[in-house]
mmCIF file of C-alpha atoms (C1' of nucleotides) in Angstrom:
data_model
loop_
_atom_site.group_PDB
_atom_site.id
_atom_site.type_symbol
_atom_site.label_atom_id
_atom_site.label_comp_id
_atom_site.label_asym_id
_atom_site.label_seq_id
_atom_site.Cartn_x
_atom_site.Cartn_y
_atom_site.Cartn_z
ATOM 1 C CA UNK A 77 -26.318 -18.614 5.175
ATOM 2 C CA UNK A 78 -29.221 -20.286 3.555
ATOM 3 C CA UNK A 79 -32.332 -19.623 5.140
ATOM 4 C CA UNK A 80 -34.384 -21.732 2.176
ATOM 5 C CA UNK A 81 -36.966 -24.101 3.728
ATOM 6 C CA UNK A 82 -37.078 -25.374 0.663
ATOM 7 C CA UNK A 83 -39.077 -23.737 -1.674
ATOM 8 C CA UNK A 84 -39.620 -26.651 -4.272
ATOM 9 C CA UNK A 85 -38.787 -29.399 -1.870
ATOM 10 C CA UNK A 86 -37.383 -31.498 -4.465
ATOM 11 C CA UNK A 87 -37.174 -34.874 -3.214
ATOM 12 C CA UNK A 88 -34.050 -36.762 -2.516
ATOM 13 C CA UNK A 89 -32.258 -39.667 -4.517
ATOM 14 C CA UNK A 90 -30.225 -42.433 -2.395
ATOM 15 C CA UNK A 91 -27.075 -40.810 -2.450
ATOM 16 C CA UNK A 92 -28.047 -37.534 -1.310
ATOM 17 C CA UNK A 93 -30.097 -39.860 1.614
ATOM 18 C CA UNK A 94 -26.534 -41.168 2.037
ATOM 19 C CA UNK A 95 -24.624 -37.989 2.694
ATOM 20 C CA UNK A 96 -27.167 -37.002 4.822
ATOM 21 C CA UNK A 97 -26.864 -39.927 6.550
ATOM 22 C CA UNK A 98 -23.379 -39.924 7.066
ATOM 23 C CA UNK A 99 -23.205 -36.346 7.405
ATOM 24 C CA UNK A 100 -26.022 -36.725 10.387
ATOM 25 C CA UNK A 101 -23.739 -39.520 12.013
ATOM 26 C CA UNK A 102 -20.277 -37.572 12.035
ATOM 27 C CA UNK A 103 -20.317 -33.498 10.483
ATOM 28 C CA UNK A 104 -16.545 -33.572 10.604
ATOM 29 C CA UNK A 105 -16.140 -36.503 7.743
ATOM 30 C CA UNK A 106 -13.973 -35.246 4.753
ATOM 31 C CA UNK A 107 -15.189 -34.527 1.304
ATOM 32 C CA UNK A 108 -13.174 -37.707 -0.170
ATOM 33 C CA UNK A 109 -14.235 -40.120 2.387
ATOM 34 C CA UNK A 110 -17.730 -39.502 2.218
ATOM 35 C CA UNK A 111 -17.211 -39.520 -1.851
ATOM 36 C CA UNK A 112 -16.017 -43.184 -1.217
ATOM 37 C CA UNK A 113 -18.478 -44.564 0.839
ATOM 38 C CA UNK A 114 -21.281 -43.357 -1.581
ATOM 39 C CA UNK A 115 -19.588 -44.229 -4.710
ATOM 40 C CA UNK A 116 -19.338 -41.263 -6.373
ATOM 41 C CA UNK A 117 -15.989 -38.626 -7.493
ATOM 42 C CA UNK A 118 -14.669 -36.232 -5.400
ATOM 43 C CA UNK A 119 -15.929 -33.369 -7.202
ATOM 44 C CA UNK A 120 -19.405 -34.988 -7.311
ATOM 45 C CA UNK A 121 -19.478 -35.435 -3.782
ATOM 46 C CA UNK A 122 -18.715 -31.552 -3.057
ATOM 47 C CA UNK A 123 -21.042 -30.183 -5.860
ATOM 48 C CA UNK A 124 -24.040 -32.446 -3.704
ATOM 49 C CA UNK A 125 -23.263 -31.352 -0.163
ATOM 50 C CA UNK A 126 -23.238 -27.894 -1.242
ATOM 51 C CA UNK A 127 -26.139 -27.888 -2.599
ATOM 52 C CA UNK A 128 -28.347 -29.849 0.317
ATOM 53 C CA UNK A 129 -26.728 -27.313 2.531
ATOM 54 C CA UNK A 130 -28.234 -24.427 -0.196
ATOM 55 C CA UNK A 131 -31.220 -26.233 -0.036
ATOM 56 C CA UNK A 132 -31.653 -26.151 3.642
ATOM 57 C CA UNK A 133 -31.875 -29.971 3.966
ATOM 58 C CA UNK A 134 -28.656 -29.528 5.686
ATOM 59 C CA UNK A 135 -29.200 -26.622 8.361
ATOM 60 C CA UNK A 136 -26.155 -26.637 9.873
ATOM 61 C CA UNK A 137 -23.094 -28.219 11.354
ATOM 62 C CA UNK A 138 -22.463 -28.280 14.792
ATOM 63 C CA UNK A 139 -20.243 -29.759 17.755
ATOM 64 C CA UNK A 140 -22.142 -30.798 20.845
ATOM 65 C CA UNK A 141 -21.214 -29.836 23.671
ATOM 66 C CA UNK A 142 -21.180 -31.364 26.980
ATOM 67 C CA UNK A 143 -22.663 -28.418 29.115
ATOM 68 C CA UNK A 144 -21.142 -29.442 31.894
ATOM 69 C CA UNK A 145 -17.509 -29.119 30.969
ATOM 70 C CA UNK A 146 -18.202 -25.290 30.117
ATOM 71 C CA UNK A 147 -19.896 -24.519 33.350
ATOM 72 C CA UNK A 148 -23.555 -24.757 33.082
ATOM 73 C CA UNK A 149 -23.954 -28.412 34.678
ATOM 74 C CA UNK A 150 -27.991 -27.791 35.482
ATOM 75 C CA UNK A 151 -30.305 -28.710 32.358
ATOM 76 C CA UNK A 152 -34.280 -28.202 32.132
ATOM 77 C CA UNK A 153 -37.083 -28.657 30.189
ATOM 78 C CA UNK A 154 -39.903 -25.782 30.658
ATOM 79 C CA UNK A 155 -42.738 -26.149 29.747
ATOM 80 C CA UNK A 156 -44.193 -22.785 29.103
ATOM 81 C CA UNK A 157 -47.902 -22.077 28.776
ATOM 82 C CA UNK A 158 -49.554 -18.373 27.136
ATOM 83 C CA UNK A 159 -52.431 -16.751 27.879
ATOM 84 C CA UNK A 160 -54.784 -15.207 24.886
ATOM 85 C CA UNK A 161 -52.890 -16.712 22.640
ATOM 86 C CA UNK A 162 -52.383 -13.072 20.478
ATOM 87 C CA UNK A 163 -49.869 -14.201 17.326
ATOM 88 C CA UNK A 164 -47.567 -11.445 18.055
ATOM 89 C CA UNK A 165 -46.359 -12.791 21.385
ATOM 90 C CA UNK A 166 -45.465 -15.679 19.860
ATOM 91 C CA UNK A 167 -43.847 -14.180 17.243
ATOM 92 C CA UNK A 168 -41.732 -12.552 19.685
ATOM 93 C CA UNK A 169 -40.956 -15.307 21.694
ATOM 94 C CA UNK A 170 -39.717 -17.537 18.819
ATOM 95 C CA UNK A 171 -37.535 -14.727 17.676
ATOM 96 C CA UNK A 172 -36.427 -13.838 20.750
ATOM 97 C CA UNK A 173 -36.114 -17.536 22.597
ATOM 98 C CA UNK A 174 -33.303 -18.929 20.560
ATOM 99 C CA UNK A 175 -30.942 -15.614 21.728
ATOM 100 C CA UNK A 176 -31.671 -16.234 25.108
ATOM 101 C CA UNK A 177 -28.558 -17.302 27.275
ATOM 102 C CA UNK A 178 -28.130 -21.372 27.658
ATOM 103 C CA UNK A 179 -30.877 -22.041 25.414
ATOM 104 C CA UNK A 180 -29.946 -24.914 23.327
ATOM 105 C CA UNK A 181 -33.677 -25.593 21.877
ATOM 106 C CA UNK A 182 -37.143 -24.891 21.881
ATOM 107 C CA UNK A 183 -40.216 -25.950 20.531
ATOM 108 C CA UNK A 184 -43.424 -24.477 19.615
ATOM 109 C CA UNK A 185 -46.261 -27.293 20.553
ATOM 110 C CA UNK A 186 -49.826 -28.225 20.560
ATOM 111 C CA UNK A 187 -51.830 -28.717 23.549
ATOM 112 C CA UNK A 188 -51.831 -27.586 26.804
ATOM 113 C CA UNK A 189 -48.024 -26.261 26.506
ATOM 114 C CA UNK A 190 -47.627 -23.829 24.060
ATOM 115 C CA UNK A 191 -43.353 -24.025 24.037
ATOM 116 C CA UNK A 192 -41.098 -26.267 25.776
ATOM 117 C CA UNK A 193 -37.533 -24.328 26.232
ATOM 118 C CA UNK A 194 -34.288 -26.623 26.716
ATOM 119 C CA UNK A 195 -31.791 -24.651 28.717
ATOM 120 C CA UNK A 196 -28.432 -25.626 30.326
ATOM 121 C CA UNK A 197 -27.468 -23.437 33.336
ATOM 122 C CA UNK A 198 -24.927 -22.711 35.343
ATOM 123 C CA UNK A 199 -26.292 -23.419 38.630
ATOM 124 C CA UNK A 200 -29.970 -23.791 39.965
ATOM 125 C CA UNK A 201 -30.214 -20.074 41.023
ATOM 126 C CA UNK A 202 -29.190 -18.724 37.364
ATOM 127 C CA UNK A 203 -31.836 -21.673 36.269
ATOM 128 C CA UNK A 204 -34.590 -20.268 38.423
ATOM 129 C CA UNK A 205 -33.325 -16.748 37.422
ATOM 130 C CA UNK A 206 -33.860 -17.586 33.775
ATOM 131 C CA UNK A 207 -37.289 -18.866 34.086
ATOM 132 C CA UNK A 208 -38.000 -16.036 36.144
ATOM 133 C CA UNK A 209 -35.957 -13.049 33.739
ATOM 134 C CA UNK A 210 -37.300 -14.157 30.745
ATOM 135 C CA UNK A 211 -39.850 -16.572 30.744
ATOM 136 C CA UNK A 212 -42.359 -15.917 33.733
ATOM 137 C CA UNK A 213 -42.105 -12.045 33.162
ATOM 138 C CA UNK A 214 -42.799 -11.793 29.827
ATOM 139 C CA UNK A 215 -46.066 -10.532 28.018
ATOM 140 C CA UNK A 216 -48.632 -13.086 27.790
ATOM 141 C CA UNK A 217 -46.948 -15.656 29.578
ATOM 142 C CA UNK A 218 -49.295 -17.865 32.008
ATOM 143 C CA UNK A 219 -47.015 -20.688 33.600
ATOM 144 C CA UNK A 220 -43.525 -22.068 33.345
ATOM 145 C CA UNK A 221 -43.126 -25.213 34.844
ATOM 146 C CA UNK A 222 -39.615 -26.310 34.965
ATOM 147 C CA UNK A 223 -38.276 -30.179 34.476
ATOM 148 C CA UNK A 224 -34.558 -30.578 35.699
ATOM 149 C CA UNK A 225 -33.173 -33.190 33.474
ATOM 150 C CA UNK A 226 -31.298 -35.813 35.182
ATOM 151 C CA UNK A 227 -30.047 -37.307 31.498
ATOM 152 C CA UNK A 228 -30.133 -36.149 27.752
ATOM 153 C CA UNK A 229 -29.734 -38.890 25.340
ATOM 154 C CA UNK A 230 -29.133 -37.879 21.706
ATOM 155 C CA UNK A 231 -31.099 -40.001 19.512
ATOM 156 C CA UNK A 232 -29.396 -41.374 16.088
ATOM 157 C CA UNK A 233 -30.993 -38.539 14.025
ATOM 158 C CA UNK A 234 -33.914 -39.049 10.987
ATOM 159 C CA UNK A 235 -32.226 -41.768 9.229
ATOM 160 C CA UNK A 236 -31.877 -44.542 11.592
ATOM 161 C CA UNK A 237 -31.986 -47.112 9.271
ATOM 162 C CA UNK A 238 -29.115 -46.848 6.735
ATOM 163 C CA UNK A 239 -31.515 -46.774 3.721
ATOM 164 C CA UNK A 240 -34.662 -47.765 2.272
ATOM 165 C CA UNK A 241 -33.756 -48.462 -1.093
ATOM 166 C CA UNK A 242 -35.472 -51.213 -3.171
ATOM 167 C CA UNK A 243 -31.975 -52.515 -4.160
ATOM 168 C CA UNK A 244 -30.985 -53.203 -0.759
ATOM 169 C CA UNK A 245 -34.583 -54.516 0.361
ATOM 170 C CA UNK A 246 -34.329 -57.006 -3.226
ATOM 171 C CA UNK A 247 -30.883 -57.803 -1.618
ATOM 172 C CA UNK A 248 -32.463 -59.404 1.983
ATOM 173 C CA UNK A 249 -35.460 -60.796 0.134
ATOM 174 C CA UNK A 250 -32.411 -63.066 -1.574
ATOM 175 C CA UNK B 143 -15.315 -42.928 20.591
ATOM 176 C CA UNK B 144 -14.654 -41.513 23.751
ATOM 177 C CA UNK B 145 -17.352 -42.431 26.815
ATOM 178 C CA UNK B 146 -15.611 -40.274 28.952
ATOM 179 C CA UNK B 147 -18.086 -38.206 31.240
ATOM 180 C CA UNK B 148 -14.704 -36.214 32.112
ATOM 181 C CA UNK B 149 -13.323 -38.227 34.873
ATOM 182 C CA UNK B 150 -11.233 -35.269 36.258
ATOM 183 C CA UNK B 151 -13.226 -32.945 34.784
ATOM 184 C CA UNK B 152 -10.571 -30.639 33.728
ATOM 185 C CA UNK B 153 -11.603 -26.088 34.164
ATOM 186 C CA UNK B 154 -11.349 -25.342 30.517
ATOM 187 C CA UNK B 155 -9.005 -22.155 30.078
ATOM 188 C CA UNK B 156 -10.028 -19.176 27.435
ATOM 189 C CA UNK B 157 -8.410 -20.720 24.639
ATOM 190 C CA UNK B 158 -10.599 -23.816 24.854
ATOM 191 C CA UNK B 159 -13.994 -22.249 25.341
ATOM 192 C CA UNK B 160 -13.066 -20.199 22.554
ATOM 193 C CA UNK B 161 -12.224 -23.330 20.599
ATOM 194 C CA UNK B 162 -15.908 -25.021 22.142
ATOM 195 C CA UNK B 163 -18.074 -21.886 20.982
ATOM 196 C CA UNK B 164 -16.728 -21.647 17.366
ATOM 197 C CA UNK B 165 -17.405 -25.500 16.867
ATOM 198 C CA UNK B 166 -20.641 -25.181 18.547
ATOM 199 C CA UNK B 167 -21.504 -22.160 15.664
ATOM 200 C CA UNK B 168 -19.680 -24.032 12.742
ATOM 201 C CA UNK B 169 -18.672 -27.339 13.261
ATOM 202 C CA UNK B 170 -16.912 -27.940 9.922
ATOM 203 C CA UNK B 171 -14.774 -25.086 10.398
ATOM 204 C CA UNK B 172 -11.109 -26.077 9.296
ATOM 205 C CA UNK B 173 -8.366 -26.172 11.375
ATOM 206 C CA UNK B 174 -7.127 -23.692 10.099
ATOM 207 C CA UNK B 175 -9.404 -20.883 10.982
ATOM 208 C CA UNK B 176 -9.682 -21.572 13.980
ATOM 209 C CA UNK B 177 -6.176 -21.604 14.828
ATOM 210 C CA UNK B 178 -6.653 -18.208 12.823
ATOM 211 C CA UNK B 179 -9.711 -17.074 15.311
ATOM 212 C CA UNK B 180 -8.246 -18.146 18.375
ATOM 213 C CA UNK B 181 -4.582 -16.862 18.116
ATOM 214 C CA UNK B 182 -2.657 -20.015 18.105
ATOM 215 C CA UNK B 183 -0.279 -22.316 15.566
ATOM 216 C CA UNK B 184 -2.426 -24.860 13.940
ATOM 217 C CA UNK B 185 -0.458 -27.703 15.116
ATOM 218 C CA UNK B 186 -1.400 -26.545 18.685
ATOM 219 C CA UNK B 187 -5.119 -25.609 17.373
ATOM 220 C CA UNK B 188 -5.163 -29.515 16.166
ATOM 221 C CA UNK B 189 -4.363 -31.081 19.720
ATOM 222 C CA UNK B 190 -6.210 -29.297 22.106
ATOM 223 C CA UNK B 191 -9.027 -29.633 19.037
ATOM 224 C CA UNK B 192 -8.205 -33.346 19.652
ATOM 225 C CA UNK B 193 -8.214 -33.209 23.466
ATOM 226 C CA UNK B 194 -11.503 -31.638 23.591
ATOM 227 C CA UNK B 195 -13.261 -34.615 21.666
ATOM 228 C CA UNK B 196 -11.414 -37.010 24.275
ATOM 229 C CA UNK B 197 -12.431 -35.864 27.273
ATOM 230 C CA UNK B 198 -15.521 -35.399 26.057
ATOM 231 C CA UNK B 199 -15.763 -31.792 25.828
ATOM 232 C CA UNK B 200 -16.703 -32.074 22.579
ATOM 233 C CA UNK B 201 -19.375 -35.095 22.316
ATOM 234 C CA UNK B 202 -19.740 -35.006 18.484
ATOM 235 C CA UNK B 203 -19.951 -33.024 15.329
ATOM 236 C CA UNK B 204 -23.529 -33.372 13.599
ATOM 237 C CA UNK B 205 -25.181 -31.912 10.423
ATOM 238 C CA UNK B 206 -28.838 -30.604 11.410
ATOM 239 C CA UNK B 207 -30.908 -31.951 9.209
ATOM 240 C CA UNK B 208 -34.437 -30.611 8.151
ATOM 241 C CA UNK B 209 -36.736 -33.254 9.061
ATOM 242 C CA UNK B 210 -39.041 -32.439 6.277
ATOM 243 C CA UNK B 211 -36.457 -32.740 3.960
ATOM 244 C CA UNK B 212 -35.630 -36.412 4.425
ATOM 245 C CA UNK B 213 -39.290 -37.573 4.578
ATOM 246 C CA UNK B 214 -40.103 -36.996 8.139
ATOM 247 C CA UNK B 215 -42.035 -34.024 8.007
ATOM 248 C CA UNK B 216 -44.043 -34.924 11.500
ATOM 249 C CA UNK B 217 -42.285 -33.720 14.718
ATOM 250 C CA UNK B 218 -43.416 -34.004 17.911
ATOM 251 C CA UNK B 219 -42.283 -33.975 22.104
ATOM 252 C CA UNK B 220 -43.832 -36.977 23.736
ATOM 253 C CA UNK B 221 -44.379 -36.746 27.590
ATOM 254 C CA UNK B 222 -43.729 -39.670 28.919
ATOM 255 C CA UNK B 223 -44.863 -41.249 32.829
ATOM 256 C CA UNK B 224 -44.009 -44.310 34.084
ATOM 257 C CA UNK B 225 -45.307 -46.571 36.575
ATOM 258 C CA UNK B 226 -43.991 -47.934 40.037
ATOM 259 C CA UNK B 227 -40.704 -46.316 39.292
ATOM 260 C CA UNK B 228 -38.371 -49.339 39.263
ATOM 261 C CA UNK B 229 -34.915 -48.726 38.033
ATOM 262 C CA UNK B 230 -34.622 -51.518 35.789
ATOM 263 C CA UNK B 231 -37.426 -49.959 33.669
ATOM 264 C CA UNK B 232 -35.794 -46.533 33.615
ATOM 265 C CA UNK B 233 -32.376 -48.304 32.465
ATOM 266 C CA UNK B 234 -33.698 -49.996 29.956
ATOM 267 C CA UNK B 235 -35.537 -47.129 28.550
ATOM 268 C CA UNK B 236 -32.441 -45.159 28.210
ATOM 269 C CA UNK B 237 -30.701 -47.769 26.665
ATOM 270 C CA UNK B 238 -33.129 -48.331 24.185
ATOM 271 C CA UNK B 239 -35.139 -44.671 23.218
ATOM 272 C CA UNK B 240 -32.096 -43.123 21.519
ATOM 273 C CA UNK B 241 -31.924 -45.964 18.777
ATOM 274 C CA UNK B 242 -36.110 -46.156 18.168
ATOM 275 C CA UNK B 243 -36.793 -44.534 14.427
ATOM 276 C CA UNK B 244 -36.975 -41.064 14.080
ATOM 277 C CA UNK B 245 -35.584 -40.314 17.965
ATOM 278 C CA UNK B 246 -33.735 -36.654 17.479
ATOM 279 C CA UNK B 247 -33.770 -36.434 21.531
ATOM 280 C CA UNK B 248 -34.942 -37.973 24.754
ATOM 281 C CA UNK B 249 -34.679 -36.631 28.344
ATOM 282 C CA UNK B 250 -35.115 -38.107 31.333
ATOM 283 C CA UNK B 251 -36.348 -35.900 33.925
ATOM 284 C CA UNK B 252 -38.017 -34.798 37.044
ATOM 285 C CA UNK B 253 -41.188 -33.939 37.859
ATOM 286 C CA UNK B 254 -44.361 -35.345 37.224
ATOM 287 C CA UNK B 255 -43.272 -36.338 33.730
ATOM 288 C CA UNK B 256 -40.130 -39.025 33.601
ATOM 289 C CA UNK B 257 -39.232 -38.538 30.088
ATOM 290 C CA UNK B 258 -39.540 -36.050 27.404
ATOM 291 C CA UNK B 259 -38.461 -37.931 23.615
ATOM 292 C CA UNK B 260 -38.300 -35.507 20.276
ATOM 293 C CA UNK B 261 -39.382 -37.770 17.427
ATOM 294 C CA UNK B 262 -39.825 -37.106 13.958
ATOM 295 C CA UNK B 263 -41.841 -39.144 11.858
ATOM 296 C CA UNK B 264 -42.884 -40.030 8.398
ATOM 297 C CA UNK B 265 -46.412 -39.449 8.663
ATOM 298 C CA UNK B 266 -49.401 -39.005 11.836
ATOM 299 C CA UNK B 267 -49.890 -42.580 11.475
ATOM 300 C CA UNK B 268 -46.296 -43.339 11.561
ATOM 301 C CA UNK B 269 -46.298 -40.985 15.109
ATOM 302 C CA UNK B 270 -49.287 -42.794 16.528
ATOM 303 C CA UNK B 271 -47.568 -46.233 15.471
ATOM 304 C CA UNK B 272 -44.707 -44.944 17.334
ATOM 305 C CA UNK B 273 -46.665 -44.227 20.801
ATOM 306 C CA UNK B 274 -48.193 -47.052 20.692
ATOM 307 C CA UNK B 275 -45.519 -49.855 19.287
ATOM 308 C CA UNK B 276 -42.398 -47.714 21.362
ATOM 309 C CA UNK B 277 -43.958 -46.191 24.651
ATOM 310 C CA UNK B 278 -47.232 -47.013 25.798
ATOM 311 C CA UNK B 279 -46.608 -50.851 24.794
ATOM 312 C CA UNK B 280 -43.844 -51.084 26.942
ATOM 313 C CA UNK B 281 -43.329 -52.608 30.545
ATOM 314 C CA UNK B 282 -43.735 -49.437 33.175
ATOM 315 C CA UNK B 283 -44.960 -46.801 31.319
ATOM 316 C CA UNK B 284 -48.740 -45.588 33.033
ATOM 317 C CA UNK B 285 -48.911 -42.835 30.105
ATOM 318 C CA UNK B 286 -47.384 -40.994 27.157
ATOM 319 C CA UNK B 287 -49.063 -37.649 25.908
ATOM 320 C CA UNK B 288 -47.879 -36.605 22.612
ATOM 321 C CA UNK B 289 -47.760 -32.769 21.351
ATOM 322 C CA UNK B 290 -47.149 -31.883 17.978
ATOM 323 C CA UNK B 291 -43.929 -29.471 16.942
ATOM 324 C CA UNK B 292 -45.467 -26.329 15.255
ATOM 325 C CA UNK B 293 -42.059 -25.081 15.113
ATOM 326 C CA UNK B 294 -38.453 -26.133 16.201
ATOM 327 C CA UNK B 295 -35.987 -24.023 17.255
ATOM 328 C CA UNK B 296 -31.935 -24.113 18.064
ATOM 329 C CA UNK B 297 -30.881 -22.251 20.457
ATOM 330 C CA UNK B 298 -27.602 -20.555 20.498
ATOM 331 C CA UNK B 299 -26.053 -23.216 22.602
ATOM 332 C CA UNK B 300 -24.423 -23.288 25.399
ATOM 333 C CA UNK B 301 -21.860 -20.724 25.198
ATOM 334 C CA UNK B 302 -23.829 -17.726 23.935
ATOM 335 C CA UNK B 303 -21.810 -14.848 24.855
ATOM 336 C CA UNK B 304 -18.538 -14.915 23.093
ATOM 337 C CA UNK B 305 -16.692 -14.953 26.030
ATOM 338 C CA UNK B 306 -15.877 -13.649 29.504
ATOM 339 C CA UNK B 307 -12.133 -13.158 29.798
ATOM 340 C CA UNK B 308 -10.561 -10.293 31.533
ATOM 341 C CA UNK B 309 -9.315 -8.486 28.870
ATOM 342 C CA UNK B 310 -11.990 -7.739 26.378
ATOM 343 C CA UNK B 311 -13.915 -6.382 29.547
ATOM 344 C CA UNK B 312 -10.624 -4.124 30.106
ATOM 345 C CA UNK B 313 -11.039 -3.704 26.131
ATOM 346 C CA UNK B 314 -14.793 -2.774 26.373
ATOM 347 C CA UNK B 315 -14.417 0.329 28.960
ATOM 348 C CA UNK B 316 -11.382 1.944 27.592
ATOM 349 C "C1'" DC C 223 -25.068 -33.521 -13.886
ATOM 350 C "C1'" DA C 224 -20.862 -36.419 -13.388
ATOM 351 C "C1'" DT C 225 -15.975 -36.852 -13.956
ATOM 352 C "C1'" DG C 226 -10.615 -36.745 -13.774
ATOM 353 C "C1'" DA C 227 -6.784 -33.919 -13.426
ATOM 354 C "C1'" DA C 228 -4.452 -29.760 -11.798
ATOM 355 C "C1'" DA C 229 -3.702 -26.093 -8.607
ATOM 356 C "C1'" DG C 230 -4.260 -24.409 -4.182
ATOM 357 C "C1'" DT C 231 -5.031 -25.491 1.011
ATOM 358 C "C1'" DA C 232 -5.256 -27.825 4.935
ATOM 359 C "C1'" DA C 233 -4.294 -31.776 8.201
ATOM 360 C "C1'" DA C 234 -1.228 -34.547 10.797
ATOM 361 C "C1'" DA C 235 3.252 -36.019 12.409
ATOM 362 C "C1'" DC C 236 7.709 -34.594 14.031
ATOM 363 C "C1'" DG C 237 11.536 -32.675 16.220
ATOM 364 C "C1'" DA C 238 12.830 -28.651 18.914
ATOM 365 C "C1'" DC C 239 11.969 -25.516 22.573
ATOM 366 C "C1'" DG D 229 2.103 -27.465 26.148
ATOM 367 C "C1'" DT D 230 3.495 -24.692 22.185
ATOM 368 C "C1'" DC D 231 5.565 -23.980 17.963
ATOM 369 C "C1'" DG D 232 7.528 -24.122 12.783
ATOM 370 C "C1'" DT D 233 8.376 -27.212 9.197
ATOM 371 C "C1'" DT D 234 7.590 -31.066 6.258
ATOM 372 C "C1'" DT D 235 4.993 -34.685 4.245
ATOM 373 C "C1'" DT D 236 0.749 -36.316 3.243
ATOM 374 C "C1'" DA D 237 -3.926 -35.755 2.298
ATOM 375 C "C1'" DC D 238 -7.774 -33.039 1.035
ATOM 376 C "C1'" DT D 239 -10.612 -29.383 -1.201
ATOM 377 C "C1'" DT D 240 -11.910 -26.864 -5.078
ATOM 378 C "C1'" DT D 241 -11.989 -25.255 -9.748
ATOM 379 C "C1'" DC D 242 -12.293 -26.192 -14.440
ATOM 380 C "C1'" DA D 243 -12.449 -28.240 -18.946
ATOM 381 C "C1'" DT D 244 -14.638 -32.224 -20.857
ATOM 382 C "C1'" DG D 245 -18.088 -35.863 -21.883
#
DNA sequence: CATGAAAGTAAAACGAC
DNA sequence: GTCGTTTTACTTTCATG
């Protein structure tokens, strides 16, 4: 697994923007159809994905899940707020938050949070028995206060708009 | 694509949350395997694969995608409050926040904040353009308070422990 | 780096149970 | 619902430009 968070950071032509695109949109498309939306061979097309996955531009493919059909219908955002501030208990928590049961994100933040957690639960006791388990009583932590979400909308990713390339904007311009 | 919030919301058996968890880890896992992994024929892997995605189950397959890579390297959770509370302004909201540029995420929530949205954006100006042009300029909303991403984090998901089914516990004491 | 062709695999449909 | 088989499609390697 490729932990690279990319080291050179070599920027991007259209095509790989493409893949990514596509990729972002639907993880499951095959090899040969992505080849033929962006133009290129088959053997091309395999040669690039592998290597923005080696890269780390491509972190990862994954289904998601609705968590209420596997049994954890009750979904929060906590905010979460440290005292002193000491490095290490950060460091722990970011190792140690994305193990946690539920957890499907969390974010370290600027400002008056320091992390907001996203959890899905099984009910509102094993919610407040999270926050309480593992956030609340934990070293250095000052305050959890916990959002129930009511809906979580997916957004359409980083690349929105199919492409920016000076081709396409010469195109409209026509 | 299938809208279905699972109608008759269906108890998934063992087979399927096995199914759920290894597309949750890998998502381009082939049919194959996980016929392999989960002890069925691949032609039976394939439809309750299939059945999944149409109830809803399974809501999509996405590539995670480095924001930095793609030219978005600023990341941050917006808080969002509105005003007066009126329905209409909550609707249209929802509709409309998952397609703005750069949305990863948006949840709408309880609490004194209404909505949290992940963003990820070209630049700080391109973030502040974004407040302003997306959230604060926009009919109901009293207040948006922005905190920048240090560090974003996926979380295991939502089906963490490999499973709970009678007989690996019966496998784990003997 | 990109390609086409060849060899190996996997997906999808089907009939049977 | 599940399965084994067959047909169709895809992935992957490799030699070449």
């Amino acid at each position: 697994m490729p932990k690279n968070p990319q080291p050179p950071a070599k920027p991007l032509d259209a095509t790989d923007l493409a893949l990514v695109r596509l990729l972002e949109q639907d993880g499951r498309m095959s090899n040969a159809m992505l080849a033929r939306e962006v133009g290129i061979a088959e053997s091309t097309c395999l040669v690039r994905v592998r290597s923005l996955r080696e890269r780390g531009v491509v972190r990862g493919i994954h289904a998601d899940i609705d968590p209420v059909a596997v049994g954890r219908p009750v979904e929060a955002m906590i905010a979460v707020r440290f005292g002193g501030h000491r490095r290490s208990h950060f460091e722990q928590f970011t190792e140690e938050v994305p193990r946690l049961p539920g957890v499907l994100g969390a974010f370290h933040v600027s400002g008056a949070i320091d992390y907001f957690v996203h959890v899905a639960c099984e009910s509102a006791d094993a919610l407040r028995d999270f926050v309480l388990d593992h956030l609340t009583n934990r070293p250095g932590v000052l305050h959890a206060e916990t959002s129930l979400i009511f809906e979580s909308l997916r957004g359409r990713g980083t690349l929105a708009p199919p492409e920016d390339d000076p081709e396409e904007e010469a195109a409209d311009r026509a």
